[in-house]
Short mmCIF file of C-alpha atoms and ligand atoms in Angstrom, two decimals:
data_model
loop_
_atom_site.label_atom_id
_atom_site.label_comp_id
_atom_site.label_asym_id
_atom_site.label_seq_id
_atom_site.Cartn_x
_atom_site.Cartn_y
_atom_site.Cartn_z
CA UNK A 481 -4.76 10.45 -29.54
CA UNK A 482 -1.19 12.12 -28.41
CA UNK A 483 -0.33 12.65 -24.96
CA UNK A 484 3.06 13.62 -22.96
CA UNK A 485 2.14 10.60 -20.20
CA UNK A 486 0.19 7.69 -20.73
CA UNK A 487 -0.53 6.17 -17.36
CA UNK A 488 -1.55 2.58 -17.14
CA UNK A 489 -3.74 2.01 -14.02
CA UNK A 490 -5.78 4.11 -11.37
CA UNK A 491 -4.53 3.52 -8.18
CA UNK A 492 -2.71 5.75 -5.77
CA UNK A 493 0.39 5.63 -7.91
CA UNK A 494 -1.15 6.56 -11.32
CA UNK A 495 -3.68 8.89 -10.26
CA UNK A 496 -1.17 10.85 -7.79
CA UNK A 497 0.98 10.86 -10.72
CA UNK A 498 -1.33 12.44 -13.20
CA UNK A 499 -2.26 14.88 -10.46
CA UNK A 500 1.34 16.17 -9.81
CA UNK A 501 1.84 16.47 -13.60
CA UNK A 502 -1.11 18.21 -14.08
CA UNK A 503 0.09 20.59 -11.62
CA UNK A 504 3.19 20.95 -13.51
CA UNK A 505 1.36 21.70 -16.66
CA UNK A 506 2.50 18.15 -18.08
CA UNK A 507 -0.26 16.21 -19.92
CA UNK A 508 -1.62 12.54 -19.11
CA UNK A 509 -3.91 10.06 -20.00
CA UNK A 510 -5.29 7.16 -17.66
CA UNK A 511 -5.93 4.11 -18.89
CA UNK A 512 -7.55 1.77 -16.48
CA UNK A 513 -8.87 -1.39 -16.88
CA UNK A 514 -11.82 -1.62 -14.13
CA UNK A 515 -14.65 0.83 -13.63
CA UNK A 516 -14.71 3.60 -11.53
CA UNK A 517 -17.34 1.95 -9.02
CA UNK A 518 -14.96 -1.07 -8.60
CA UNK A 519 -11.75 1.49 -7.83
CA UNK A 520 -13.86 3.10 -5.28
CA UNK A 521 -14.75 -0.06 -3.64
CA UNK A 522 -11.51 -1.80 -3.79
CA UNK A 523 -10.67 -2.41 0.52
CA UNK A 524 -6.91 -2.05 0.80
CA UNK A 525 -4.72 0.27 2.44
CA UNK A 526 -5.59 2.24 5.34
CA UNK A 527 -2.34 3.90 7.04
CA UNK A 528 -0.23 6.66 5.63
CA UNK A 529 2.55 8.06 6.20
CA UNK A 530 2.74 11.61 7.39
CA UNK A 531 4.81 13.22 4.15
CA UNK A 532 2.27 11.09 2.31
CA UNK A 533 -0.64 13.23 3.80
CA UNK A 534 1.21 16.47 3.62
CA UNK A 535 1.71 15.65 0.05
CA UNK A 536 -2.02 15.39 0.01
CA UNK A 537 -2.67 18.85 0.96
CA UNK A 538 0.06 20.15 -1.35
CA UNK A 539 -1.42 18.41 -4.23
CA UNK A 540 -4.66 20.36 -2.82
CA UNK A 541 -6.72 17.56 -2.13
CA UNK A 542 -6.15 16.70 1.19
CA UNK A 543 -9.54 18.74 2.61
CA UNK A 544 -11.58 15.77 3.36
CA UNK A 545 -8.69 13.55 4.14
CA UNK A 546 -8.01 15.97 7.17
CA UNK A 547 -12.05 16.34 7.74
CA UNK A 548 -12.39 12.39 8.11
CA UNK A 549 -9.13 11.28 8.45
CA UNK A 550 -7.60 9.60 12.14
CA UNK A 551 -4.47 11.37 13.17
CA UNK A 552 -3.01 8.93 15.23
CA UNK A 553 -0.11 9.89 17.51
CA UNK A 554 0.88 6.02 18.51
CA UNK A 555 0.26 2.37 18.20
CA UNK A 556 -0.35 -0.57 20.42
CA UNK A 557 1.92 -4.11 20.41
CA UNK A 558 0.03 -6.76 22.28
CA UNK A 559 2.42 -10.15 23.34
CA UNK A 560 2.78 -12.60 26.20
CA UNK A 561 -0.86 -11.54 28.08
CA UNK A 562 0.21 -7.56 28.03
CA UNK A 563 -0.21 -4.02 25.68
CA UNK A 564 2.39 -2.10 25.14
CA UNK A 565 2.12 1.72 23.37
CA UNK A 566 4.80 2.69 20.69
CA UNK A 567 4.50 6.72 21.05
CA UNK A 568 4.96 7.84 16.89
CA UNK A 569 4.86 11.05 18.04
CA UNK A 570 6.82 11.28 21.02
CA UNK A 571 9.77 9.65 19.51
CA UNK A 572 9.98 11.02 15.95
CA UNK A 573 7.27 14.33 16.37
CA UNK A 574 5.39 12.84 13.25
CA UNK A 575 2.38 11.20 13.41
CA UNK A 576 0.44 8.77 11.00
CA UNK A 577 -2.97 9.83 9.16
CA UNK A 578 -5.50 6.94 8.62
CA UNK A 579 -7.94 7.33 5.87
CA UNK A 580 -9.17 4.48 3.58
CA UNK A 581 -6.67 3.88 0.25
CA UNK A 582 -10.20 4.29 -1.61
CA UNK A 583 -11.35 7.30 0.20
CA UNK A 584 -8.00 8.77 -1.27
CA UNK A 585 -8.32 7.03 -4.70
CA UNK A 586 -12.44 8.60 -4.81
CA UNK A 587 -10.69 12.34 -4.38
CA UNK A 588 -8.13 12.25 -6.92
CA UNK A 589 -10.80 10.20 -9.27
CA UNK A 590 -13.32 13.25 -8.96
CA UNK A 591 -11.12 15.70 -8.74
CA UNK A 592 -9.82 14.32 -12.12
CA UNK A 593 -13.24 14.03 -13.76
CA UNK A 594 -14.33 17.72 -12.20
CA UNK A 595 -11.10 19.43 -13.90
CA UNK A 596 -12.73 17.57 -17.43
CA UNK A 597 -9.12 15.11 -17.26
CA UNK A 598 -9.16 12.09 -19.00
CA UNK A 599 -9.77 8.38 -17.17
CA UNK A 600 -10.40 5.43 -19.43
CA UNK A 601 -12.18 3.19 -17.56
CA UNK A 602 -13.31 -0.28 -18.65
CA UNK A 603 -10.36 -0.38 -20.98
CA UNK A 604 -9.70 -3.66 -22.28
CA UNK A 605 -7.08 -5.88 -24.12
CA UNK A 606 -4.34 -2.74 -22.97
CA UNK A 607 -0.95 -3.16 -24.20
CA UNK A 608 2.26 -0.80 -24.98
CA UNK A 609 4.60 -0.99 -27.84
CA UNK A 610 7.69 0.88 -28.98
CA UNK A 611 8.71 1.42 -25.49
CA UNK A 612 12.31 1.46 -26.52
CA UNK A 613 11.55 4.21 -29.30
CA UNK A 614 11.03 8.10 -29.11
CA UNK A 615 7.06 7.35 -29.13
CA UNK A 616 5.61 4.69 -27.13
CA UNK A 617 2.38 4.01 -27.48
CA UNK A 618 -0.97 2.27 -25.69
CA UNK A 619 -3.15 0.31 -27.41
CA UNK A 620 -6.50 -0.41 -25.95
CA UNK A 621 -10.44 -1.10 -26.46
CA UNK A 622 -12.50 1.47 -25.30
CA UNK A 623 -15.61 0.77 -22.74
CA UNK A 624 -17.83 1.17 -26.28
CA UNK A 625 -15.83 -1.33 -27.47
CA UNK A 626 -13.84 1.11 -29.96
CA UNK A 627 -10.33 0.73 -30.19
CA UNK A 628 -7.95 3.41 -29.30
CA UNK A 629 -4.24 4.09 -29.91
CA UNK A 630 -2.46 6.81 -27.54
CA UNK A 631 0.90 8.18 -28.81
CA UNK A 632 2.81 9.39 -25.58
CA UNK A 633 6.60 10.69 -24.51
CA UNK A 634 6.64 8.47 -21.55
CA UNK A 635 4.35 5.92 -20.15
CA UNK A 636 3.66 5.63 -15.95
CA UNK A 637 3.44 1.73 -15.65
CA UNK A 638 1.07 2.14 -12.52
CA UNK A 639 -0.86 -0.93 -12.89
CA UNK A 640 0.09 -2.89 -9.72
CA UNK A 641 1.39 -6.30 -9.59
CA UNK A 642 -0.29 -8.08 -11.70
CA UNK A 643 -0.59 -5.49 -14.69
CA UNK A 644 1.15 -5.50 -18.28
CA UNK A 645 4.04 -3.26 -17.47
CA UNK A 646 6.58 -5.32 -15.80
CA UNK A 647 5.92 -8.34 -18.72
CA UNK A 648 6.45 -5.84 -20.94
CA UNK A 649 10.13 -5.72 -20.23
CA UNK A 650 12.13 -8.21 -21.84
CA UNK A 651 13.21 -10.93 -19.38
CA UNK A 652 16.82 -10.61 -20.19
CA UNK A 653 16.58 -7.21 -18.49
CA UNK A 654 14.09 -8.21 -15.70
CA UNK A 655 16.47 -8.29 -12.26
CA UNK A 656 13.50 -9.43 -9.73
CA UNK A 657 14.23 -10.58 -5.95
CA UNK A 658 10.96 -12.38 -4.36
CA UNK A 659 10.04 -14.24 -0.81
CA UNK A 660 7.16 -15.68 -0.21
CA UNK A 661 5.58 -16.11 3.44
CA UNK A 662 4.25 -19.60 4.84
CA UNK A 663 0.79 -17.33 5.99
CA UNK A 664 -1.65 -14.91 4.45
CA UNK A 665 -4.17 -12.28 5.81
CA UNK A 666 -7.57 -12.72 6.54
CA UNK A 667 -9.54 -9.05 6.55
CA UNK A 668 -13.02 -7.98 7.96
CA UNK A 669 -14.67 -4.44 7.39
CA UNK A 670 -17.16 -4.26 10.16
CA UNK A 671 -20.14 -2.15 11.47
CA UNK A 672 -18.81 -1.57 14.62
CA UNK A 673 -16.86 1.75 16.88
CA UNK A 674 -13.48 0.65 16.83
CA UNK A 675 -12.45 -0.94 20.33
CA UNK A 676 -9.25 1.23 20.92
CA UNK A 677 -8.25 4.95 20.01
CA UNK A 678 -5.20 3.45 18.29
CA UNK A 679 -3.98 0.60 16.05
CA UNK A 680 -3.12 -2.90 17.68
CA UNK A 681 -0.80 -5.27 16.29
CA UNK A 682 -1.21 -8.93 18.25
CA UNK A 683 1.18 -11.74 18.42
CA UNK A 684 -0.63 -14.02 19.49
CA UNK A 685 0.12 -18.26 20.43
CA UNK A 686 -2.43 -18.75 17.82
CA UNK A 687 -1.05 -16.24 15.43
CA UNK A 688 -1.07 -13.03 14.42
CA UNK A 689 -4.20 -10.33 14.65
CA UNK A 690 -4.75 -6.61 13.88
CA UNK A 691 -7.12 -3.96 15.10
CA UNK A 692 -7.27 -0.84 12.96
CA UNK A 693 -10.09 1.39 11.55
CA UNK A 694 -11.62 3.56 9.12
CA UNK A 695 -13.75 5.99 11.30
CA UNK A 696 -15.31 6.31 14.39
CA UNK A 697 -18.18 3.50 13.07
CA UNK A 698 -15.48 1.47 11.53
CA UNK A 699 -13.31 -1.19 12.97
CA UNK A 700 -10.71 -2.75 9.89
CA UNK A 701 -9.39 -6.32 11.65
CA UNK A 702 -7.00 -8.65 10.32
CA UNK A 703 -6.17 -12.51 11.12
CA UNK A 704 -3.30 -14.44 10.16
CA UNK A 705 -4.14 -17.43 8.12
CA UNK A 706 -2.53 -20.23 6.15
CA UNK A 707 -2.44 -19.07 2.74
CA UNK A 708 -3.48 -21.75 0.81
CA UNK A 709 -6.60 -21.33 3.73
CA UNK A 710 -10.73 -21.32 2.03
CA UNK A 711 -13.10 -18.30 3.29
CA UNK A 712 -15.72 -20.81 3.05
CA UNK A 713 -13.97 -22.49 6.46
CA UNK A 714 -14.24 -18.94 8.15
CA UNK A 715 -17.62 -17.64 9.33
CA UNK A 716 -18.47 -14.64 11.50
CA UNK A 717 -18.48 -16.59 14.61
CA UNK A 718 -15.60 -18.08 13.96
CA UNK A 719 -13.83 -14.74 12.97
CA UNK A 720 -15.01 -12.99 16.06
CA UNK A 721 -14.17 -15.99 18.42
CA UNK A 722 -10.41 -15.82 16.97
CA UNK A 723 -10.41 -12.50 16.76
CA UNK A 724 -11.45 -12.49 20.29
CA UNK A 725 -9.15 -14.73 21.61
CA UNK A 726 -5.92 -12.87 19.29
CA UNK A 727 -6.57 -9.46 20.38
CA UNK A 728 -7.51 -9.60 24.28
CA UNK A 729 -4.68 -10.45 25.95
CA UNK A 730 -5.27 -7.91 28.78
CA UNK A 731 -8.11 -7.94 31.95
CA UNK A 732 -11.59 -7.24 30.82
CA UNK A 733 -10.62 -5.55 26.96
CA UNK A 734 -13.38 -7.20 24.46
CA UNK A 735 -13.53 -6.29 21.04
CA UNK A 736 -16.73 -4.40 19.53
CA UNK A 737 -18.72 -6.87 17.33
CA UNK A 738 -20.96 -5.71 14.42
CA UNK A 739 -21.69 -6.89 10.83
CA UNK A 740 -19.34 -7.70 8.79
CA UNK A 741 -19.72 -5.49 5.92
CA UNK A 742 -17.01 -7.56 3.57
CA UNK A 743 -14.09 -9.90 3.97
CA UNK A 744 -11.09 -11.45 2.04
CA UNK A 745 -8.21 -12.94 2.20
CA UNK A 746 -4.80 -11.38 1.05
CA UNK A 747 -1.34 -13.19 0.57
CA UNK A 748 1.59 -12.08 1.64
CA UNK A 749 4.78 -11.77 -0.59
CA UNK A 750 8.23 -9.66 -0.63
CA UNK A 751 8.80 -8.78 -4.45
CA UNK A 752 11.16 -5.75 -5.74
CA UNK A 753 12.26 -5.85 -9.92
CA UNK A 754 15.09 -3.27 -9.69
CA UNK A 755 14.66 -2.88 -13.60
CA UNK A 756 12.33 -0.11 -13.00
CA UNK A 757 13.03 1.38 -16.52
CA UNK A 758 12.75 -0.04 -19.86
CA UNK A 759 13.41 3.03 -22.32
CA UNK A 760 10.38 5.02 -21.98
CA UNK A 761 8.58 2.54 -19.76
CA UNK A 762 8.75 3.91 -16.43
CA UNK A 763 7.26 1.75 -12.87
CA UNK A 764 5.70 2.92 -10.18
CA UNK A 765 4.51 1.33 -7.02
CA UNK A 766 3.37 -2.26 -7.10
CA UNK A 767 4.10 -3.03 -10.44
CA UNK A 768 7.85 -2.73 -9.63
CA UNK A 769 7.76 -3.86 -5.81
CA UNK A 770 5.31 -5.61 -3.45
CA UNK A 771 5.90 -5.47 0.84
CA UNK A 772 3.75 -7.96 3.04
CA UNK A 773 1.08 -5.57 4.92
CA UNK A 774 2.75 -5.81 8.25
CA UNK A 775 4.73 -2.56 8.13
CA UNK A 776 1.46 -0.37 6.12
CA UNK A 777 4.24 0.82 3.76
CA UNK A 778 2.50 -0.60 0.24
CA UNK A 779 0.58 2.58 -0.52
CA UNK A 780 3.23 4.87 1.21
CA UNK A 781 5.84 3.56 -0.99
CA UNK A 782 4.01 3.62 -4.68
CA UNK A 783 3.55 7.70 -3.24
CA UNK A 784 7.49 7.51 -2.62
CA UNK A 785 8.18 6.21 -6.34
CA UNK A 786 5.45 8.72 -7.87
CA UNK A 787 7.68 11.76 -6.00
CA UNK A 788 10.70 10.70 -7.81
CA UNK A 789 9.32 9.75 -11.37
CA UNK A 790 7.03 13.37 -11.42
CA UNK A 791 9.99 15.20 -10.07
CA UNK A 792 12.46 13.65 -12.87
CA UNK A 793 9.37 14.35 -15.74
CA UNK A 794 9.12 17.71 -14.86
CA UNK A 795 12.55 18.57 -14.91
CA UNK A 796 12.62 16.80 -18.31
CA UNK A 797 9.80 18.99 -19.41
CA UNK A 798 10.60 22.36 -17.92
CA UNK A 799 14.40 21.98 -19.00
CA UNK A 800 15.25 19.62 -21.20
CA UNK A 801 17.38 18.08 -18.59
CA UNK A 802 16.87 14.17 -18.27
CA UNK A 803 18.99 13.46 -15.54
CA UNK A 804 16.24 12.68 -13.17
CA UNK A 805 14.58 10.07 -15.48
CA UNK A 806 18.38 8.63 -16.01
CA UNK A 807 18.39 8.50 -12.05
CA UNK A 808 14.88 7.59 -11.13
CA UNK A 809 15.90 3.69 -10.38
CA UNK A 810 18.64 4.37 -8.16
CA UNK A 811 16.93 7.09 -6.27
CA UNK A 812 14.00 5.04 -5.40
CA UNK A 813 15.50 1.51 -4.77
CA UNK A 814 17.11 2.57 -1.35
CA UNK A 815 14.10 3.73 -0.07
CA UNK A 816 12.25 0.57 -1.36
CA UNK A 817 14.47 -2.07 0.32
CA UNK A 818 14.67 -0.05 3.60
CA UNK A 819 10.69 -0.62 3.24
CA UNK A 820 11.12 -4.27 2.15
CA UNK A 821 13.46 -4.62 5.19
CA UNK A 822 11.27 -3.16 7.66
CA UNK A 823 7.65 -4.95 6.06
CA UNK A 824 9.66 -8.43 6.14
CA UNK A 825 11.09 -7.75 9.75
CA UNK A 826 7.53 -6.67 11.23
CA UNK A 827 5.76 -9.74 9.65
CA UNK A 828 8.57 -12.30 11.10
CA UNK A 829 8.56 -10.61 14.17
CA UNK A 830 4.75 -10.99 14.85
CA UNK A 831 3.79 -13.92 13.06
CA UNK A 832 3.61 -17.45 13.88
CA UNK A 833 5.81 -19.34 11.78
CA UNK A 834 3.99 -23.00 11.49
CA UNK A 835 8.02 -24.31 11.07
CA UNK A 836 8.95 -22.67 14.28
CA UNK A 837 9.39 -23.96 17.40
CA UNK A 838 9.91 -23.17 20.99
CA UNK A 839 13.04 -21.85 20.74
CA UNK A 840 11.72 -19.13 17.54
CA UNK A 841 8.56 -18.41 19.53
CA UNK A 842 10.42 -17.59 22.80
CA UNK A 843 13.39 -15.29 20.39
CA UNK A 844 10.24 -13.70 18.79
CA UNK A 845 8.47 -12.62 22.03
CA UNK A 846 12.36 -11.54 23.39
CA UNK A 847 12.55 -9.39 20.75
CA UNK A 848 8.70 -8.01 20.91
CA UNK A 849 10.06 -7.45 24.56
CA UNK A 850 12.96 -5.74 23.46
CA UNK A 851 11.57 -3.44 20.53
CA UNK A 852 8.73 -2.51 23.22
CA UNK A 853 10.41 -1.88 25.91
CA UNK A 854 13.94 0.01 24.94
CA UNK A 855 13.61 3.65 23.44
CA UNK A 856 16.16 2.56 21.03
CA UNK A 857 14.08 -0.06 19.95
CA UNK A 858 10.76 1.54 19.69
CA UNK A 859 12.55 4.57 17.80
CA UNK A 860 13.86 2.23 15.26
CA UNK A 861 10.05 0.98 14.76
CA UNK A 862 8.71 4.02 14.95
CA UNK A 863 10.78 6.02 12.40
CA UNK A 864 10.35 3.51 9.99
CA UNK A 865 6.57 3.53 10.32
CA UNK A 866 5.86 7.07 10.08
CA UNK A 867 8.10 7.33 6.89
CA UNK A 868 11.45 7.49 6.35
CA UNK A 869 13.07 10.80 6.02
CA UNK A 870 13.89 11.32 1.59
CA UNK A 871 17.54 11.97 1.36
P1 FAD B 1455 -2.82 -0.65 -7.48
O1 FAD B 1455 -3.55 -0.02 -6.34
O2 FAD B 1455 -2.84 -2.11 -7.61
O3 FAD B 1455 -3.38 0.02 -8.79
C1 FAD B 1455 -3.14 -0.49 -10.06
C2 FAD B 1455 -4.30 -0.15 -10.97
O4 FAD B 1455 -4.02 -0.62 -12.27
C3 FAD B 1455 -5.59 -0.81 -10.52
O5 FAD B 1455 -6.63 0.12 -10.47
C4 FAD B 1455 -5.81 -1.90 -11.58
O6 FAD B 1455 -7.19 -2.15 -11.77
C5 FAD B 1455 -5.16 -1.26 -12.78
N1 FAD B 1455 -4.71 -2.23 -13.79
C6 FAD B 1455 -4.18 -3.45 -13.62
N2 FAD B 1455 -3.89 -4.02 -14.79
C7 FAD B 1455 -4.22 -3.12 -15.73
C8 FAD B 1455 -4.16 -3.13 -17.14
N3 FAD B 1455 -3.67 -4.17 -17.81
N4 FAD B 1455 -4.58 -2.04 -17.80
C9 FAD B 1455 -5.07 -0.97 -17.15
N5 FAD B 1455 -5.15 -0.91 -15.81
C10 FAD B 1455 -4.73 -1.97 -15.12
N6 FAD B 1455 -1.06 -2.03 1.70
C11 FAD B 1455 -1.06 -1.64 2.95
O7 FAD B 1455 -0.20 -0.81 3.30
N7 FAD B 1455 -1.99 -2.13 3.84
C12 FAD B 1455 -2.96 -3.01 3.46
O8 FAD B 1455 -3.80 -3.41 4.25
C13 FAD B 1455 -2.98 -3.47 2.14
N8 FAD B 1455 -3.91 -4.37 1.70
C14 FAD B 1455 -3.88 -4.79 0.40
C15 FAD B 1455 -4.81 -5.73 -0.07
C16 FAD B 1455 -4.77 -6.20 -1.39
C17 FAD B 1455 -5.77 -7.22 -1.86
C18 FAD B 1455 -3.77 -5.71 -2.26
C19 FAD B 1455 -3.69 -6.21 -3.69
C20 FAD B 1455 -2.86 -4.75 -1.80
C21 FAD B 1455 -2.90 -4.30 -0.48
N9 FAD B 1455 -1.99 -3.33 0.01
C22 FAD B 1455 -2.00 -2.93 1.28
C23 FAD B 1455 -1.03 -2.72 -0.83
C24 FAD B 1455 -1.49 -1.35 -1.33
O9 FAD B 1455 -2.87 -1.35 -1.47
C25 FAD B 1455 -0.76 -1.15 -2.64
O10 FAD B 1455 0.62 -1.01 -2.34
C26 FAD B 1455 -1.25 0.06 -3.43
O11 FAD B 1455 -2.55 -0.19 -3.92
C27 FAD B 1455 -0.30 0.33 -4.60
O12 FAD B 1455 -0.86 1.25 -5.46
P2 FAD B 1455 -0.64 1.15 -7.02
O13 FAD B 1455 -1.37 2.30 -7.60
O14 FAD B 1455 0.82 1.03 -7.31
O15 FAD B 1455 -1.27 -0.22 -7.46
C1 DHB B 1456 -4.01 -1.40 7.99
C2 DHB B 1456 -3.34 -2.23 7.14
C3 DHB B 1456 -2.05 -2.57 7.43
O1 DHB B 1456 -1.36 -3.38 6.60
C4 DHB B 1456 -1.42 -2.12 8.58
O2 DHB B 1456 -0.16 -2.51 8.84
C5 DHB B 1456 -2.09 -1.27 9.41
C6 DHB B 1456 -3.40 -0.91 9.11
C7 DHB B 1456 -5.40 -1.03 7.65
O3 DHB B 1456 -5.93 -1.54 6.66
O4 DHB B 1456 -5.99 -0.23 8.38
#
């Protein structure tokens, strides 16, 4: 087999990849090493960023993202036994669109599979070779169990954080920066309305807790947790009575209780490896960087990197001109560590730290305070959550 892209992995960064390319007239192949039922399952993500959903519709499949989706206009900061509203909208005039990462990974899957596009699913045993030569290629077993050999141009290393992209740079040429956080994320899909019309993030004595949501019979929450923490030790009732406890901090507010439909826990880490090319080895998303949740900018950024790196191929393509793909590390790194900065400063400024003491708790809710209460402040928060402008 002979492509122009091989693209390792089918999440939002290799699938909106092979969509803009296909747009473009460029070719690609997706290799992916789950099936398609466990992509469309897979709870992550839930906020994006307003370009992000523009880029949607200009890809033209953003029809049942704006059907379904939650325009939301603002969010809530609860601290110190009070709510306080961040207006998005008001102080940038852009707004956030929540709609499930695997609502948009089903679209681009079957819109994919309707225009008779390749997906490997199931592959297995995928690696890539000669990425420092004119003709990379992927090796992989097939879901028959047949093995395959892709010759490409280029290859998308989309496969997240824990793919075979990143590895498959030497270390010599690896430049990583990492942090890892003292507390990890507990999160509940559950059967219930959601309790408020827009997102709450709680700093709480006991720690941190979000409120967020899927649709209007879908309430996403979130607990903070120690990260080394079992979810054996964490039952519904115990959920709900934290939960509870995190997130009504004003008068008579309860939370809306239903089944919980599915829970896990995610850690929390800070990761960026600036080599984001290796010859014809190209990242994208969270195989080159990784943000704590705090900020919602995971998904938002692998969309920022998948701009760039579809931008520079079809230059390369339409005119021969390379000077994109020469560029595509330096024009996506300053966006990245602007999100790094902002995911890392949300998550210290909400969280309890189990080192802290008085002092950092009464300096956090100062600065909760601050950000909440000063336009400045709130307009610094809000830019950076609706998305940064691209230079
Ligand atoms: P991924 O979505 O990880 O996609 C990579 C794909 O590559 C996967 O489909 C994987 O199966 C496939 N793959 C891996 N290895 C191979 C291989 N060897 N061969 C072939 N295919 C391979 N962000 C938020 O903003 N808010 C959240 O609440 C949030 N929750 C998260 C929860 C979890 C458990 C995780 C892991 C991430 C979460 N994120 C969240 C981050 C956000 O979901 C990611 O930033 C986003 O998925 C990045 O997209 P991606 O396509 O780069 O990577
Ligand atoms: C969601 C996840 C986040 O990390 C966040 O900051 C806001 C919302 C969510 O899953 O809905």
């Amino acid at each position: 087999m002979r492509t122009q892209v091989g693209i390792i992995g089918a999440g939002p960064s290799g699938l909106l990849l092979a969509r803009m390319l296909q747009l473009q007239g460029i070719e690609s192949i997706i290799i992916e090493s789950r099936s398609r039922a466990y992509i469309e399952a897979r709870i992550r993500a839930g906020v994006m960023e307003h370009w992000v959903a523009e880029l949607t519709d200009e890809v033209g499949l953003g029809a049942r993202m704006r059907r379904e989706g939650l325009v939301h206009d603002g969010l809530e900061i609860s601290f110190a036994g009070q709510r306080r509203r961040i207006d998005l909208k008001g102080l940038t005039g852009k707004s956030i669109m929540v709609y499930g990462q695997q609502e948009f990974v089903k679209d681009f899957v079957a819109a994919r599979l309707d225009d008779g596009l390749p997906i490997h699913f199931e592959a297995a045993g995928v690696s890539i070779h000669n990425i420092e030569g004119d003709s990379p290629r992927i090796r992989f077993t097939d879901k028959d169990g047949a093995p395959r050999e892709i010759e490409c141009d280029f290859i998308g290393g989309c496969d997240g954080f824990h793919g075979i992209c990143r590895p498959a740079i030497p270390a010599d040429k690896l430049s990583i920066f990492e942090k890892t956080y003292p507390y990890a994320w507990l999160g509940v899909m559950v059967e219930a309305p959601p309790s408020s019309d827009e997102l709450i993030y709680s700093s709480h004595d006991n720690g941190f807790a979000l409120h967020s949501m899927r649709s209007p019979e879908l309430t996403r929450l979130y607990l903070q947790v120690s990260p080394d923490e079992d979810l054996e030790n964490w039952r519904d009732e115990r959920i709900w009575a934290e939960l509870q406890t995190r997130l009504t901090q004003d008068g008579d507010w309860r939370l809306n209780e239903g089944p919980v439909l599915q829970k896990g826990i995610t850690p929390m880490r800070s990761f960026v490896c600036e080599t984001m090319r290796h010859g014809r080895l190209f990242l994208a998303g969270d195989s080159a960087h990784i943000v704590p949740p705090t900020g919602a900018k995971g998904m938002n950024l692998a969309a920022a990197d998948v701009k760039v790196l579809a931008g520079a191929l079809t230059d390369f393509y339409k005119s021969g001109d390379s000077a994109g793909l020469d560029g595509y590390t330096a024009q996506c790194l300053p966006r990245i560590w602007k999100a790094e900065r902002f995911s890392w400063w949300m998550t210290q400024m909400l969280h309890l730290s189990p080192d802290g003491d008085g002092f950092d708790r009464r300096v956090q809710l100062a600065e909760i305070d601050y950000i909440t209460g000063s336009e400045a402040g709130a307009r610094s928060l809000a830019e950076n959550y609706v998305g940064l402008p691209f230079d």
